[in-house]
Short mmCIF file of C-alpha atoms in Angstrom, two decimals:
data_model
loop_
_atom_site.label_atom_id
_atom_site.label_comp_id
_atom_site.label_asym_id
_atom_site.label_seq_id
_atom_site.Cartn_x
_atom_site.Cartn_y
_atom_site.Cartn_z
CA MET A 700 -14.62 -6.72 -3.49
CA HIS A 701 -12.74 -6.49 -6.71
CA PRO A 702 -9.84 -4.44 -6.16
CA ALA A 703 -8.93 -1.48 -9.05
CA PHE A 704 -5.44 -1.19 -9.61
CA SER A 705 -5.97 2.02 -10.75
CA VAL A 706 -7.24 2.70 -7.21
CA ILE A 707 -4.73 0.51 -5.41
CA PHE A 708 -1.52 3.01 -7.13
CA LEU A 709 -4.16 6.12 -6.31
CA THR A 710 -3.73 5.45 -2.62
CA THR A 711 -0.50 4.23 -1.68
CA LEU A 712 1.45 6.76 -4.16
CA ILE A 713 -0.68 9.51 -2.89
CA GLY A 714 -0.18 8.02 0.61
CA VAL A 715 4.00 8.54 0.00
CA GLY A 716 3.75 11.77 -1.19
CA GLN A 717 2.30 13.34 1.91
CA GLY A 718 4.10 11.47 4.05
CA LEU A 719 7.06 12.37 2.34
CA PHE A 720 6.32 16.50 2.69
CA LEU A 721 4.34 14.94 6.64
CA ALA A 722 8.41 14.07 7.07
CA ILE A 723 10.40 17.10 5.33
CA PHE A 724 8.31 19.65 7.40
CA THR A 725 9.15 17.97 10.57
CA GLY A 726 12.63 17.93 10.02
CA GLN A 727 12.47 21.85 9.20
CA SER A 728 10.40 22.11 12.06
CA TYR A 729 12.79 20.55 14.41
CA SER A 730 15.56 22.86 13.06
CA ALA A 731 13.93 25.97 13.92
CA VAL A 732 13.64 25.17 17.51
CA GLU A 733 17.67 24.60 17.62
CA LEU A 734 16.75 20.63 17.42
CA LEU A 735 18.71 19.51 14.21
CA PRO A 736 21.31 21.89 11.85
CA SER A 737 20.36 23.76 9.49
CA GLU A 738 20.05 21.82 5.71
CA ASN A 739 20.82 23.18 2.60
CA SER A 740 17.52 24.80 1.63
CA ILE A 741 17.62 23.42 -2.74
CA GLN A 742 19.00 20.53 -2.32
CA PHE A 743 17.58 18.59 0.60
CA TYR A 744 13.57 20.82 0.82
CA ALA A 745 13.20 21.92 -2.53
CA ILE A 746 14.35 18.59 -4.29
CA GLY A 747 12.26 16.85 -1.26
CA SER A 748 8.95 18.11 -1.78
CA MET A 749 9.44 18.10 -5.54
CA ILE A 750 9.93 14.48 -5.17
CA ALA A 751 6.73 14.25 -3.11
CA LEU A 752 4.93 15.85 -5.14
CA ALA A 753 5.71 13.49 -8.25
CA PHE A 754 4.20 10.72 -5.97
CA LEU A 755 0.95 12.89 -5.68
CA PHE A 756 1.04 13.76 -9.26
CA ALA A 757 1.28 10.26 -10.06
CA GLY A 758 -1.50 9.47 -7.97
CA LEU A 759 -3.64 11.59 -9.27
CA VAL A 760 -3.08 9.93 -12.76
CA ALA A 761 -3.33 6.97 -11.49
CA SER A 762 -7.39 7.78 -10.39
CA LEU A 763 -8.22 8.50 -14.09
CA PHE A 764 -7.51 5.12 -15.17
CA HIS A 765 -10.40 4.58 -13.06
CA LEU A 766 -13.00 6.58 -14.78
CA GLY A 767 -15.05 5.88 -17.73
CA ARG A 768 -14.89 9.79 -19.00
CA PRO A 769 -12.06 11.56 -17.04
CA GLU A 770 -12.80 14.84 -18.97
CA ARG A 771 -16.10 14.75 -16.48
CA ALA A 772 -13.78 14.16 -12.98
CA TRP A 773 -14.14 17.49 -11.60
CA ARG A 774 -17.97 16.94 -11.69
CA ALA A 775 -17.37 15.09 -8.48
CA ALA A 776 -16.37 18.01 -6.58
CA THR A 777 -19.44 19.03 -6.66
CA LYS A 778 -21.29 16.84 -4.59
CA TRP A 779 -18.66 18.04 -1.37
CA ARG A 780 -21.50 18.10 0.75
CA THR A 781 -22.34 15.14 1.15
CA SER A 782 -19.01 12.77 -0.31
CA TRP A 783 -16.21 12.09 1.06
CA LEU A 784 -15.04 11.34 -2.53
CA ALA A 785 -15.87 14.63 -3.57
CA ARG A 786 -13.51 16.33 -0.46
CA GLU A 787 -10.69 14.25 -1.89
CA VAL A 788 -11.24 15.78 -5.12
CA ILE A 789 -10.76 19.15 -3.35
CA VAL A 790 -8.44 18.80 -1.23
CA LEU A 791 -5.75 16.76 -2.87
CA PRO A 792 -4.97 19.53 -5.58
CA ILE A 793 -4.61 22.04 -2.60
CA VAL A 794 -2.15 19.58 -1.08
CA MET A 795 -0.33 19.12 -4.66
CA CYS A 796 -0.38 23.85 -4.45
CA LEU A 797 0.61 23.42 -1.22
CA VAL A 798 3.41 21.27 -1.61
CA CYS A 799 4.42 23.50 -5.08
CA LEU A 800 4.13 26.15 -3.17
CA TYR A 801 6.90 25.37 -0.22
CA GLY A 802 9.63 23.82 -2.77
CA LEU A 803 9.98 27.01 -4.72
CA MET A 804 10.02 29.28 -2.24
CA HIS A 805 12.96 26.62 -0.50
CA TYR A 806 14.49 26.89 -4.24
CA PHE A 807 14.21 30.65 -4.99
CA GLY A 808 14.42 31.47 -1.26
CA TRP A 809 11.67 32.91 -0.51
CA ASP A 810 11.97 32.27 3.09
CA THR A 811 11.60 35.59 4.83
CA MET A 812 12.89 35.49 8.54
CA LEU A 813 9.15 36.28 10.45
CA PHE A 814 10.97 35.92 14.07
CA THR A 815 13.50 34.83 16.01
CA SER A 816 13.89 34.13 20.30
CA LYS A 817 17.03 34.93 22.24
CA THR A 818 17.51 30.47 22.37
CA GLY A 819 17.99 30.72 18.57
CA ALA A 820 14.73 29.61 17.51
CA HIS A 821 12.80 31.36 14.70
CA LEU A 822 9.50 31.35 12.76
CA GLN A 823 10.27 31.47 8.86
CA LEU A 824 7.73 32.36 6.09
CA THR A 825 8.28 28.44 4.46
CA LEU A 826 7.32 27.11 8.28
CA ILE A 827 4.49 28.26 7.43
CA VAL A 828 3.22 27.98 5.02
CA GLY A 829 4.54 24.13 5.33
CA GLY A 830 1.81 24.16 8.46
CA LEU A 831 -0.81 24.90 6.06
CA GLY A 832 0.33 21.77 3.70
CA VAL A 833 0.43 19.59 6.13
CA ILE A 834 -3.59 20.56 7.50
CA ALA A 835 -4.59 20.28 4.05
CA THR A 836 -2.40 16.59 3.96
CA PHE A 837 -4.03 15.64 7.08
CA ALA A 838 -7.31 16.41 5.92
CA LEU A 839 -5.91 14.66 2.65
CA PHE A 840 -6.03 11.43 5.08
CA LEU A 841 -8.89 12.03 6.47
CA CYS A 842 -10.95 12.46 3.11
CA THR A 843 -9.55 8.97 1.87
CA GLY A 844 -9.58 6.63 4.46
CA MET A 845 -13.76 8.25 5.44
CA ILE A 846 -14.10 7.16 1.89
CA TYR A 847 -14.25 3.96 3.21
CA ALA A 848 -15.16 3.92 6.55
CA ALA A 849 -18.23 5.88 5.98
CA ILE A 850 -20.03 2.62 3.40
CA LYS A 851 -21.24 1.19 6.64
CA PHE A 852 -22.87 -2.07 4.95
CA LEU A 853 -19.10 -3.33 4.23
CA GLN A 854 -18.18 -4.27 7.63
CA GLU A 855 -14.95 -4.84 7.32
CA TRP A 856 -14.19 -1.38 6.26
CA ALA A 857 -17.18 0.95 8.63
CA SER A 858 -13.88 1.21 11.81
CA PRO A 859 -12.25 4.61 12.87
CA LEU A 860 -8.91 1.66 12.46
CA THR A 861 -9.15 2.17 8.20
CA VAL A 862 -9.03 5.91 8.86
CA ILE A 863 -5.41 5.56 10.92
CA ASN A 864 -4.48 3.01 8.81
CA TYR A 865 -4.28 5.02 6.05
CA LEU A 866 -2.35 7.83 7.64
CA LEU A 867 -0.10 5.53 9.42
CA LEU A 868 0.99 3.46 6.35
CA GLY A 869 1.37 6.48 3.99
CA THR A 870 3.60 8.87 6.60
CA ALA A 871 5.71 4.91 7.81
CA SER A 872 5.77 4.77 3.67
CA GLY A 873 6.87 8.46 3.59
CA PHE A 874 9.26 8.86 6.39
CA VAL A 875 11.45 5.39 4.94
CA LEU A 876 11.56 7.71 1.87
CA ALA A 877 12.54 10.57 3.61
CA THR A 878 15.25 8.14 5.55
CA ALA A 879 16.62 7.00 2.40
CA PHE A 880 16.80 10.38 0.91
CA SER A 881 18.53 12.05 3.45
CA SER A 882 20.94 9.35 3.13
CA TYR A 883 22.01 11.02 0.08
CA SER A 884 20.96 14.74 0.44
CA ALA A 885 21.31 15.21 4.04
CA PRO A 886 23.41 12.60 5.80
CA GLY A 887 23.07 14.14 9.11
CA LEU A 888 19.38 13.10 9.41
CA VAL A 889 19.64 9.51 8.76
CA THR A 890 19.51 8.30 12.24
CA PHE A 891 16.29 10.81 12.70
CA TYR A 892 14.46 10.06 10.04
CA GLY A 893 15.17 6.64 10.60
CA ILE A 894 14.24 6.36 14.16
CA TRP A 895 10.43 7.97 13.26
CA ALA A 896 10.40 5.22 10.26
CA THR A 897 10.97 2.78 12.90
CA ILE A 898 8.88 4.31 14.99
CA ILE A 899 5.54 4.93 12.57
CA THR A 900 6.01 1.19 10.92
CA ILE A 901 5.85 -0.18 14.23
CA ALA A 902 2.65 2.25 15.40
CA ALA A 903 1.10 0.85 11.63
CA LEU A 904 1.72 -2.65 12.54
CA LEU A 905 -0.29 -2.41 15.41
CA THR A 906 -3.63 -0.21 14.13
CA ARG A 907 -3.04 -2.80 10.48
CA SER A 908 -3.14 -6.02 12.97
CA ALA A 909 -5.77 -4.92 15.42
CA ALA A 910 -8.42 -4.19 12.00
CA LEU A 911 -7.03 -7.31 10.96
CA LEU A 912 -8.27 -9.12 14.25
CA ARG A 913 -11.79 -6.94 14.30
CA ASN A 914 -12.11 -8.81 10.84
CA ALA A 915 -11.69 -11.69 11.70
CA ARG A 916 -14.18 -11.61 14.97
CA ILE A 917 -17.23 -9.92 12.04
CA LYS A 918 -20.90 -11.02 12.99
CA TYR A 919 -22.60 -9.85 9.87
CA LYS A 920 -26.07 -8.63 10.02
CA SER A 921 -26.54 -10.03 6.10
CA SER A 922 -27.84 -13.98 6.49
CA MET A 923 -29.40 -16.10 4.32
CA GLN A 924 -32.06 -15.59 6.72
CA THR A 925 -31.92 -11.75 6.42
CA ALA A 926 -32.24 -11.84 2.31
CA ILE A 927 -35.26 -13.52 2.49
CA GLY A 928 -36.82 -13.12 5.40
CA VAL A 929 -37.32 -16.87 6.97
CA ARG A 930 -36.05 -17.94 10.10
CA HIS A 931 -35.11 -21.55 9.55
CA ASN A 932 -31.67 -22.56 10.33
CA GLN A 933 -31.29 -24.27 7.48
CA ILE A 934 -31.40 -22.77 4.11
CA GLN A 935 -29.41 -23.73 1.26
CA GLN A 936 -28.91 -21.61 -2.41
CA LYS A 937 -29.17 -24.13 -4.84
CA SER A 938 -28.93 -21.44 -8.39
CA MET A 939 -27.82 -17.32 -8.84
CA GLY A 940 -31.05 -17.90 -11.34
CA PHE A 941 -28.42 -17.15 -14.20
CA MET A 942 -25.62 -19.38 -16.01
CA GLY A 943 -23.11 -16.00 -17.14
CA GLY A 944 -21.02 -12.76 -15.29
CA SER A 945 -22.26 -9.27 -14.91
CA VAL A 946 -21.09 -6.44 -13.59
CA ASN A 947 -21.87 -7.60 -10.09
CA THR A 948 -19.96 -10.93 -10.17
CA ARG A 949 -17.26 -9.14 -11.57
CA ASP A 950 -17.32 -6.21 -9.19
CA PHE A 951 -18.21 -6.69 -6.34
CA PHE A 952 -16.37 -10.17 -6.01
CA HIS A 953 -12.14 -11.07 -5.91
CA HIS A 954 -12.52 -14.83 -7.07
CA GLN A 955 -9.50 -15.83 -5.56
CA PRO A 956 -9.57 -18.91 -3.78
CA ARG A 957 -9.05 -18.87 0.59
CA LEU A 958 -5.52 -20.14 0.18
CA PHE A 959 -4.59 -17.54 -1.66
CA MET A 960 -6.50 -14.74 0.86
CA LYS A 961 -4.25 -15.71 3.70
CA SER A 962 -1.32 -16.09 1.73
CA ILE A 963 -1.64 -12.33 1.02
CA LYS A 964 -2.35 -11.36 3.76
CA TRP A 965 1.03 -12.73 5.57
CA VAL A 966 2.90 -12.05 2.60
CA PHE A 967 1.99 -8.02 2.95
CA MET A 968 2.49 -7.78 6.68
CA LEU A 969 6.19 -9.35 5.88
CA LEU A 970 6.30 -6.70 2.93
CA THR A 971 4.99 -4.19 4.57
CA PHE A 972 6.83 -4.40 8.24
CA PHE A 973 9.19 -6.34 9.47
CA LEU A 974 11.72 -6.76 6.21
CA PRO A 975 11.55 -2.72 5.51
CA LEU A 976 12.23 -2.39 9.79
CA LEU A 977 15.14 -5.28 8.92
CA PHE A 978 16.25 -3.21 6.07
CA LEU A 979 16.66 0.22 8.05
CA TRP A 980 18.24 -0.77 10.79
CA PHE A 981 20.97 -2.05 9.01
CA GLY A 982 20.75 0.72 6.66
CA ILE A 983 21.32 3.51 9.56
CA GLU A 984 24.12 0.89 11.05
CA GLN A 985 26.31 1.14 8.05
CA PRO A 986 24.71 3.45 6.68
CA ASN A 987 23.50 2.44 3.26
CA GLY A 988 21.49 4.59 1.62
CA ALA A 989 21.35 1.29 -1.03
CA MET A 990 20.19 -0.35 1.65
CA LEU A 991 17.54 2.53 3.02
CA MET A 992 16.28 2.37 -0.56
CA MET A 993 15.61 -1.16 -1.07
CA ALA A 994 13.99 -0.51 2.72
CA PHE A 995 11.18 1.57 0.60
CA LEU A 996 10.92 -0.34 -1.91
CA VAL A 997 10.01 -3.22 -0.23
CA GLN A 998 7.79 -1.74 1.62
CA TYR A 999 5.61 -0.56 -1.39
CA THR A 1000 5.38 -3.34 -2.81
CA GLY A 1001 4.00 -4.52 0.64
CA LEU A 1002 1.30 -1.70 0.97
CA ILE A 1003 0.06 -2.57 -3.01
CA ALA A 1004 -0.24 -6.03 -1.35
CA GLU A 1005 -1.76 -4.85 1.54
CA ARG A 1006 -4.38 -2.79 -0.21
CA TRP A 1007 -5.37 -5.22 -2.56
CA PHE A 1008 -6.37 -7.00 0.59
CA PHE A 1009 -7.85 -4.38 1.59
CA PHE A 1010 -10.20 -4.43 -1.13
CA ALA A 1011 -10.60 -7.91 -1.66
CA GLN A 1012 -11.16 -8.35 2.45
CA ALA A 1013 -14.52 -6.38 1.99
CA ASN A 1014 -17.21 -8.76 1.68
CA HIS A 1015 -20.05 -7.12 -0.59
CA PRO A 1016 -23.51 -7.75 0.50
CA GLN A 1017 -25.03 -8.98 -2.66
CA ASN A 1018 -22.86 -11.60 -2.84
CA LEU A 1019 -25.64 -13.52 -0.98
CA TYR A 1020 -27.21 -13.71 -3.99
CA TYR A 1021 -24.67 -14.36 -6.34
CA GLN A 1022 -21.87 -16.60 -4.31
CA ALA A 1023 -21.11 -19.44 -5.98
CA ILE A 1024 -23.27 -22.68 -5.96
#
């Protein structure tokens, strides 16, 4: 497939926003059961939520560049019964509203104490709203991943690993950003977020490697033989049937040499996993906010390369006809 940068930025930006919100809510949840000290609501929870909202909004804006008529985008939601894309269109604004409400409640102090146990554990109103936001966030990860995993004829995507990788990569980038953010707004949480960021990044490395291994071993259902209904072993295409290009040749193939595809695979593995982990460990040991921010920036650059490769690796069956001669 031909990767569209609008979709690449959509999926990576909202992934960061979702992951950052999950990280912030995780910190408050640990504080609620006295496993972490409470942080300043405005300085950490409110500002952190607004940063997450900014990433979600940036992803939404990026998606508009993929549309021929952006003013008609709302119509996609009418197909929610059968389309994962329509469900994503519905769930994304819900996530944004809940993240915004969560941040505003912390900013203005609308945080009623609902329950306190003898051990000191407590339940606040923001935890209820945040919990709803977490459910919506996981639903958004599911919708985004299933847009691609549900396309059965693109065998590289048609796997549960697609959804898992969207979830883990987005969450990892959010926790890495939370580690950098906490170094400036809540230094006591740097180690906490750094450990979680390391664990999730390693988990994402394992599942993404599993997807690469799976895709390298795919036995394609479509071939030259199945395309024309002939079982002969030696079938050779002589012509595409025309000399010029078309939407089929532009949108369903990446037009990059094999060496480039092999190179970008190792580039995104290095930038998304290995270098960020290295920067994280150095940043936690120091601690060094600039080093932790570098970990996030390097990882996000790697995610752009990873998402480009994800789209480009998908081999559309129509390329049997439009392949280069």
